[in-house]
Coordinates of C-alpha atoms in Angstrom, one line a residue:
M1 CA 40.2 79.2 -3.0
S2 CA 38.7 77.6 0.0
D3 CA 40.3 76.1 3.0
T4 CA 39.9 72.6 1.8
R5 CA 42.7 72.9 -0.8
R6 CA 46.0 71.6 0.3
T7 CA 44.7 70.7 3.7
D8 CA 47.7 68.5 4.4
L9 CA 49.8 71.6 5.0
P10 CA 49.9 73.2 8.5
D11 CA 48.6 76.7 8.9
D12 CA 52.0 78.1 9.9
Q13 CA 53.7 77.1 6.6
P14 CA 52.4 79.1 3.7
E15 CA 54.1 77.1 1.0
T16 CA 53.0 79.4 -1.8
G17 CA 54.7 82.4 -0.4
A18 CA 57.8 80.4 0.4
A19 CA 58.0 78.9 -3.1
R20 CA 57.5 82.3 -4.7
A21 CA 60.1 83.9 -2.4
S22 CA 62.7 81.4 -3.4
F23 CA 62.7 82.9 -6.9
M24 CA 61.8 86.5 -6.2
N25 CA 62.8 89.2 -3.8
V26 CA 61.5 92.7 -3.2
P27 CA 63.0 95.4 -5.4
G28 CA 66.2 96.8 -3.8
G29 CA 66.4 94.0 -1.3
P30 CA 69.3 91.6 -0.9
A31 CA 69.0 88.2 -2.5
E32 CA 68.3 85.7 0.2
T33 CA 68.9 82.5 -1.8
R34 CA 71.0 81.4 -4.7
R35 CA 67.9 81.1 -6.9
Q36 CA 67.0 84.7 -6.2
L37 CA 70.6 85.8 -7.1
L38 CA 70.5 83.7 -10.3
V39 CA 67.2 85.2 -11.4
K40 CA 68.5 88.7 -10.7
V41 CA 71.7 88.1 -12.6
A42 CA 69.7 86.7 -15.5
W43 CA 67.4 89.7 -15.6
M44 CA 70.4 92.0 -15.6
L45 CA 72.1 90.1 -18.4
L46 CA 69.2 91.0 -20.7
W47 CA 70.5 94.5 -20.8
M48 CA 73.8 93.2 -22.2
L49 CA 72.0 92.6 -25.5
Y50 CA 73.1 96.1 -26.5
L51 CA 76.6 94.9 -26.7
A52 CA 75.6 93.4 -30.0
Y53 CA 76.9 96.6 -31.6
P54 CA 80.6 96.2 -30.6
A55 CA 80.3 92.4 -31.1
S56 CA 79.1 92.8 -34.7
D57 CA 82.0 95.2 -35.2
L58 CA 84.4 92.4 -34.2
L59 CA 82.7 89.9 -36.4
N60 CA 82.7 91.9 -39.6
G61 CA 86.4 91.3 -40.2
E62 CA 87.7 94.9 -40.1
H63 CA 90.1 94.1 -37.3
G64 CA 93.1 91.8 -37.3
Q65 CA 93.5 88.6 -35.3
V66 CA 95.1 90.4 -32.4
G67 CA 92.4 93.1 -32.4
R68 CA 89.6 90.6 -32.4
V69 CA 91.2 88.7 -29.5
L70 CA 91.7 91.9 -27.6
G71 CA 88.1 93.0 -28.3
W72 CA 86.5 89.8 -27.2
C73 CA 88.7 89.8 -24.1
C74 CA 87.5 93.3 -23.3
L75 CA 83.9 92.4 -23.8
A76 CA 84.2 89.3 -21.7
G77 CA 85.9 91.2 -18.9
F78 CA 83.3 93.9 -19.1
V79 CA 80.4 91.4 -18.8
V80 CA 82.2 89.7 -15.9
A81 CA 82.7 93.0 -14.1
Y82 CA 79.0 93.8 -14.7
V83 CA 77.9 90.5 -13.2
L84 CA 80.2 90.9 -10.2
L85 CA 78.7 94.3 -9.5
V86 CA 75.2 92.8 -9.6
I87 CA 76.3 90.0 -7.2
F88 CA 78.1 92.4 -4.8
R89 CA 75.0 94.7 -4.8
S90 CA 72.7 91.8 -4.2
Q91 CA 74.4 90.6 -1.1
A92 CA 73.2 91.6 2.4
G93 CA 76.7 92.8 3.5
M94 CA 77.5 94.9 0.4
R95 CA 81.2 95.9 0.0
P96 CA 81.4 99.4 -1.3
R97 CA 85.1 99.3 -2.0
A98 CA 84.7 96.1 -4.1
C99 CA 81.9 97.8 -6.1
Q100 CA 84.1 100.9 -6.7
V101 CA 87.0 98.7 -7.9
V102 CA 84.6 96.8 -10.3
V103 CA 83.2 100.1 -11.8
A104 CA 86.7 101.6 -12.2
T105 CA 87.7 98.4 -14.1
M106 CA 84.7 98.8 -16.4
I107 CA 85.6 102.4 -17.1
V108 CA 89.2 101.4 -17.9
L109 CA 88.0 98.7 -20.2
A110 CA 85.6 101.1 -22.0
V111 CA 88.4 103.7 -22.5
S112 CA 91.0 101.1 -23.6
A113 CA 88.7 99.3 -26.0
S114 CA 87.4 102.5 -27.6
L115 CA 91.0 103.9 -28.1
V116 CA 92.2 100.6 -29.6
L117 CA 89.2 99.2 -31.5
G118 CA 87.2 102.3 -32.5
G119 CA 83.9 104.0 -32.0
A120 CA 81.8 100.9 -31.8
F121 CA 83.0 100.4 -28.3
L122 CA 81.8 103.7 -27.1
T123 CA 78.6 101.7 -26.2
L124 CA 80.5 100.5 -23.1
F125 CA 80.4 104.0 -21.6
I126 CA 76.6 103.8 -21.4
Y127 CA 76.9 100.7 -19.2
A128 CA 79.7 102.2 -17.2
S129 CA 77.6 105.4 -16.6
V130 CA 74.7 103.3 -15.3
C131 CA 77.0 101.5 -12.9
V132 CA 78.5 104.8 -11.7
A133 CA 75.0 106.0 -10.9
I134 CA 74.4 102.8 -8.9
I135 CA 77.4 103.2 -6.6
T136 CA 77.5 107.0 -6.3
P137 CA 75.7 108.8 -3.5
M138 CA 72.7 110.7 -4.6
R139 CA 74.2 114.2 -3.9
Y140 CA 77.2 113.5 -6.2
T141 CA 75.3 111.6 -9.0
V142 CA 74.8 114.5 -11.4
R143 CA 78.4 115.6 -11.2
A144 CA 79.7 112.0 -11.6
L145 CA 77.5 111.4 -14.6
G146 CA 78.6 114.7 -16.1
A147 CA 82.2 113.6 -15.8
M148 CA 81.3 110.3 -17.5
A149 CA 79.6 112.2 -20.4
A150 CA 82.7 114.4 -20.7
L151 CA 85.0 111.3 -20.7
T152 CA 82.8 109.7 -23.4
A153 CA 83.1 112.8 -25.5
A154 CA 86.8 113.2 -25.0
T155 CA 87.4 109.5 -25.9
G156 CA 85.2 110.0 -29.0
L157 CA 87.3 113.1 -30.1
L158 CA 90.5 111.2 -29.6
I159 CA 89.4 108.4 -32.0
H160 CA 87.7 110.8 -34.4
A161 CA 84.3 109.1 -34.0
G162 CA 82.4 112.0 -35.6
S163 CA 80.4 114.7 -34.0
D164 CA 77.1 112.8 -34.3
N165 CA 78.4 109.7 -32.7
I166 CA 80.1 111.6 -30.0
A167 CA 76.9 113.6 -29.1
T168 CA 74.8 110.5 -29.3
F169 CA 77.0 108.3 -27.0
A170 CA 77.7 111.2 -24.5
L171 CA 74.1 112.1 -24.2
S172 CA 73.0 108.5 -23.9
A173 CA 75.6 107.8 -21.2
F174 CA 74.3 110.8 -19.2
L175 CA 70.6 110.1 -19.6
S176 CA 71.0 106.4 -18.9
G177 CA 72.8 107.2 -15.7
I178 CA 70.1 109.8 -14.7
A179 CA 67.4 107.1 -15.3
M180 CA 69.3 104.6 -13.1
A181 CA 69.7 107.3 -10.4
G182 CA 65.9 107.9 -10.5
L183 CA 65.3 104.1 -10.3
Q184 CA 67.7 103.9 -7.3
R185 CA 65.7 106.7 -5.6
L186 CA 62.5 104.9 -6.3
V187 CA 63.8 101.7 -4.8
S188 CA 65.0 103.6 -1.8
T189 CA 61.6 105.1 -1.4
M190 CA 59.9 101.7 -1.7
K191 CA 62.3 100.4 1.1
E192 CA 61.3 103.4 3.3
L193 CA 57.6 102.6 2.6
R194 CA 58.1 99.0 3.6
E195 CA 59.8 100.1 6.8
A196 CA 57.0 102.6 7.4
R197 CA 54.3 100.0 7.0
A198 CA 56.1 97.7 9.4
A199 CA 56.3 100.6 11.9
V200 CA 52.6 101.4 11.4
A201 CA 51.8 97.7 12.2
H202 CA 54.0 97.9 15.3
L203 CA 52.4 101.1 16.4
A204 CA 48.9 99.8 15.9
A205 CA 49.7 96.8 18.1
S206 CA 51.4 99.1 20.6
E207 CA 48.3 101.3 20.6
E208 CA 46.1 98.4 21.4
R209 CA 48.4 97.4 24.3
L210 CA 48.3 101.0 25.6
R211 CA 44.5 101.0 25.3
L212 CA 44.3 97.8 27.4
A213 CA 46.8 99.2 30.0
R214 CA 44.9 102.5 30.2
D215 CA 41.5 100.7 30.5
L216 CA 42.8 98.3 33.2
H217 CA 44.3 101.2 35.1
D218 CA 41.1 103.2 35.0
L219 CA 39.0 100.3 35.9
L220 CA 41.1 98.6 38.5
G221 CA 42.6 101.7 40.0
H222 CA 39.2 103.1 41.0
S223 CA 37.7 99.7 42.0
L224 CA 40.7 98.6 44.1
S225 CA 40.9 101.9 45.9
L226 CA 37.2 101.7 46.7
I227 CA 37.6 98.1 47.9
T228 CA 40.6 99.1 50.1
L229 CA 38.6 101.9 51.6
K230 CA 35.5 99.8 52.3
S231 CA 37.7 97.0 53.7
E232 CA 39.2 99.4 56.2
L233 CA 35.7 100.7 57.1
A234 CA 34.4 97.2 57.6
G235 CA 37.4 96.4 59.9
R236 CA 36.7 99.5 62.0
F237 CA 33.0 98.7 62.2
M238 CA 33.8 95.1 63.3
D239 CA 36.2 96.4 66.0
A240 CA 33.5 98.8 67.2
G241 CA 30.9 96.0 67.3
K242 CA 28.8 97.5 64.5
D243 CA 28.1 94.2 62.7
E244 CA 25.3 95.5 60.5
A245 CA 27.4 98.4 59.2
A246 CA 30.3 96.0 58.6
R247 CA 28.0 93.6 56.7
A248 CA 26.9 96.5 54.5
Q249 CA 30.5 97.4 53.7
V250 CA 31.3 93.8 52.8
A251 CA 28.2 93.6 50.5
D252 CA 29.4 96.8 48.8
I253 CA 32.9 95.2 48.4
E254 CA 31.3 92.2 46.8
Q255 CA 29.3 94.3 44.4
V256 CA 32.3 96.4 43.4
A257 CA 34.5 93.3 42.9
R258 CA 31.9 91.7 40.7
Q259 CA 31.5 94.8 38.6
S260 CA 35.3 95.1 38.3
L261 CA 35.5 91.5 37.1
I262 CA 32.8 92.3 34.4
D263 CA 34.7 95.4 33.3
V264 CA 38.0 93.6 33.0
R265 CA 36.4 90.9 30.9
E266 CA 35.0 93.5 28.6
A267 CA 38.3 95.2 28.3
V268 CA 40.2 92.0 27.5
T269 CA 37.5 91.0 25.0
G270 CA 37.9 94.4 23.3
F271 CA 41.7 93.9 23.2
R272 CA 41.4 90.4 21.6
R273 CA 38.9 91.7 19.0
P274 CA 40.7 92.4 15.8
T275 CA 40.3 95.9 14.2
L276 CA 40.3 96.8 10.6
P277 CA 43.4 99.1 10.7
V278 CA 45.5 96.5 12.6
E279 CA 44.4 93.7 10.2
L280 CA 45.1 95.9 7.2
A281 CA 48.6 96.6 8.4
A282 CA 49.1 92.9 9.1
A283 CA 47.8 92.0 5.6
R284 CA 50.3 94.2 3.9
T285 CA 53.2 92.4 5.7
A286 CA 51.8 88.9 5.1
L287 CA 51.0 89.6 1.4
A288 CA 54.4 91.3 0.8
A289 CA 56.1 88.1 2.1
A290 CA 54.1 86.1 -0.4
Q291 CA 55.0 88.5 -3.2
V292 CA 51.4 89.7 -3.5
R293 CA 50.7 93.4 -3.9
L294 CA 47.9 94.8 -1.7
D295 CA 45.6 97.3 -3.5
A296 CA 43.6 99.2 -0.8
A297 CA 42.5 102.8 -0.7
P298 CA 44.1 104.9 2.1
E299 CA 40.7 105.9 3.4
L300 CA 39.9 102.2 4.1
V301 CA 41.6 102.6 7.5
D302 CA 39.1 105.1 8.7
A303 CA 36.0 103.5 7.1
W304 CA 32.9 103.3 9.3
P305 CA 34.4 105.0 12.4
T306 CA 31.0 104.8 14.2
L307 CA 30.5 101.1 13.5
A308 CA 29.8 99.0 16.6
N309 CA 32.7 96.9 17.9
E310 CA 31.2 93.5 17.2
E311 CA 30.4 94.4 13.6
A312 CA 33.8 96.0 13.0
G313 CA 35.5 93.0 14.5
A314 CA 33.6 90.7 12.2
L315 CA 34.8 92.6 9.1
A316 CA 38.4 92.5 10.5
W317 CA 38.1 88.7 10.8
A318 CA 36.9 88.6 7.2
L319 CA 40.0 90.4 6.0
R320 CA 42.2 88.2 8.1
E321 CA 40.6 85.0 6.7
A322 CA 40.8 86.2 3.1
V323 CA 44.5 87.1 3.4
T324 CA 45.2 83.8 5.0
N325 CA 43.5 82.0 2.1
I326 CA 45.5 84.0 -0.5
V327 CA 48.8 83.3 1.2
R328 CA 48.2 79.6 1.7
H329 CA 46.2 78.7 -1.4
G330 CA 46.5 81.5 -3.9
E331 CA 49.1 80.0 -6.2
G332 CA 49.9 82.5 -8.9
A333 CA 48.1 85.5 -7.3
T334 CA 50.0 88.7 -7.6
V335 CA 47.4 91.4 -6.5
C336 CA 44.9 91.5 -3.6
T337 CA 42.3 94.2 -3.9
V338 CA 40.4 95.4 -0.8
R339 CA 37.4 97.7 -1.3
A340 CA 34.8 99.1 1.2
D341 CA 31.3 100.0 0.2
E342 CA 27.8 100.5 1.6
T343 CA 24.5 99.0 0.3
W344 CA 20.9 98.8 1.2
E345 CA 19.4 95.4 1.5
A346 CA 15.8 94.3 0.8
D347 CA 14.9 94.5 4.5
G348 CA 15.5 98.3 4.3
E349 CA 18.7 98.2 6.5
R350 CA 22.0 99.7 5.4
Y351 CA 25.0 97.4 5.4
A352 CA 28.8 97.9 5.4
V353 CA 30.5 95.8 2.8
L354 CA 34.1 94.7 2.7
E355 CA 35.2 93.0 -0.5
I356 CA 38.5 91.2 -1.0
T357 CA 39.5 89.8 -4.4
D358 CA 42.6 88.3 -5.9
N359 CA 43.8 87.3 -9.3
G360 CA 44.8 83.8 -8.4
P361 CA 43.4 80.5 -9.8
G362 CA 40.0 80.9 -8.2
P363 CA 38.0 78.5 -6.0
G364 CA 37.8 75.6 -8.5
K365 CA 35.5 72.8 -7.4
S366 CA 36.5 72.8 -3.7
H367 CA 34.0 73.3 -0.9
P368 CA 34.3 75.9 1.9
G369 CA 36.5 74.7 4.7
N370 CA 36.6 75.4 8.4
G371 CA 38.0 78.9 8.1
L372 CA 35.2 80.2 5.8
S373 CA 32.6 78.3 7.8
G374 CA 33.8 79.8 11.0
L375 CA 33.8 83.3 9.4
Q376 CA 30.2 82.8 8.2
E377 CA 29.2 81.9 11.8
R378 CA 30.9 85.1 13.1
L379 CA 29.1 87.2 10.6
A380 CA 25.8 85.5 11.3
L381 CA 26.1 86.4 15.0
V382 CA 26.0 90.1 14.2
G383 CA 23.4 89.8 11.5
G384 CA 25.9 89.8 8.6
R385 CA 26.4 87.8 5.5
L386 CA 29.2 86.1 3.7
T387 CA 29.4 85.6 -0.1
T388 CA 32.3 83.8 -1.8
G389 CA 33.0 82.8 -5.4
P390 CA 35.0 83.6 -8.5
G391 CA 36.1 87.2 -9.2
D392 CA 35.4 89.3 -12.3
H393 CA 35.3 87.3 -15.6
G394 CA 35.5 84.1 -13.6
K395 CA 39.1 84.7 -12.6
G396 CA 40.5 84.8 -9.0
F397 CA 38.5 84.5 -5.8
R398 CA 36.1 87.1 -4.2
L399 CA 35.1 87.2 -0.5
R400 CA 32.4 89.7 0.3
A401 CA 31.4 90.3 3.9
S402 CA 28.6 92.6 4.9
V403 CA 27.4 93.7 8.4
P404 CA 24.6 96.0 9.4
L405 CA 25.7 99.6 9.9
R406 CA 24.7 100.0 13.5
P407 CA 26.4 102.7 15.4
A408 CA 28.3 101.9 18.6
P409 CA 26.2 102.2 21.7
V410 CA 26.9 105.2 23.9
P411 CA 28.4 104.0 27.2
A412 CA 26.3 104.7 30.3
E413 CA 27.8 106.6 33.2
P414 CA 29.3 104.1 35.8
R415 CA 27.3 103.8 39.0
V416 CA 29.5 103.9 42.1
P417 CA 27.9 102.2 45.1

């Protein structure tokens, strides 16, 4: 899991995430490629195994030739309609009217097949109820599923399916639809969470920009006003022939300009320095694109609020480097775990520890590359340490960065000349 693996690939092309994304998409998201759509349809077809009940009814020979042909046609049409619904729902520009027509066709097929061929085809109502739950708005779902359960019971009564079968199929249709409605709600919540995470990342970046703008305004506004005032005074002294007083004002202008340049450099350096909350939000986005789940405690964002900027920036660099390695080289990784801890070293100093692990193939026999070497140098500049190696039980890759827990220095009051 070092930077030396697959070094022929540029940094801006995380092939692992792209290859994974060609087969997988986030739950509830539209299929972006044909492979994703094919995989999704294949998964959905697994649920069609329950159609073995009506299929076995057609194979046992109780129906005539016409009945068997009609039954197989109904089953084939039902499966085609089910697949079309999955395809329509998987497209980015979903067509609600087309989905409604498909579900209505499935209901008609379920009723017709049950009335003509018997109670074995009441199984189709379960699938139809699930599809009704998929296309119905949440506020109407319970009523729509109640109507489907009533339709199932009415059809069962018309074909004299028996009270036990009627109750079983009607209840199964209702509960299956409720389960699908709950799943739809869960998918919707996951989509909202993804959007919220993206918004958090955007707000974190905006907050950094606002901080830089505020600092520059405070620094340059005062300094430039002072420089303007002293320039006017120097001009008046020169007009009045007071050369010594004018030189003193020019010296003050030079001192204020130099101090302003130092302050601006410090502000820009602080803006460029990564922070743990910003890198954590960026890590969620990058790992989600690579189909890797980030497991991080919510309190990690506020860990070590009094840590000095240099040490906090080094830990943020460690998180960025670890996530980059997972996205580029972590073939097969599905989970990235980030943990914060504190420890006492042998020298008696307390250290903040950030540990990032994944469940990928591990480092193998490769050697640390430029990324990890650069990270080790960054940590060494602040007195920190970097440890890398396999994860628990020899699986995955672990990156452990530690920095001294030194509080941020209290800024001194600015001296105005």
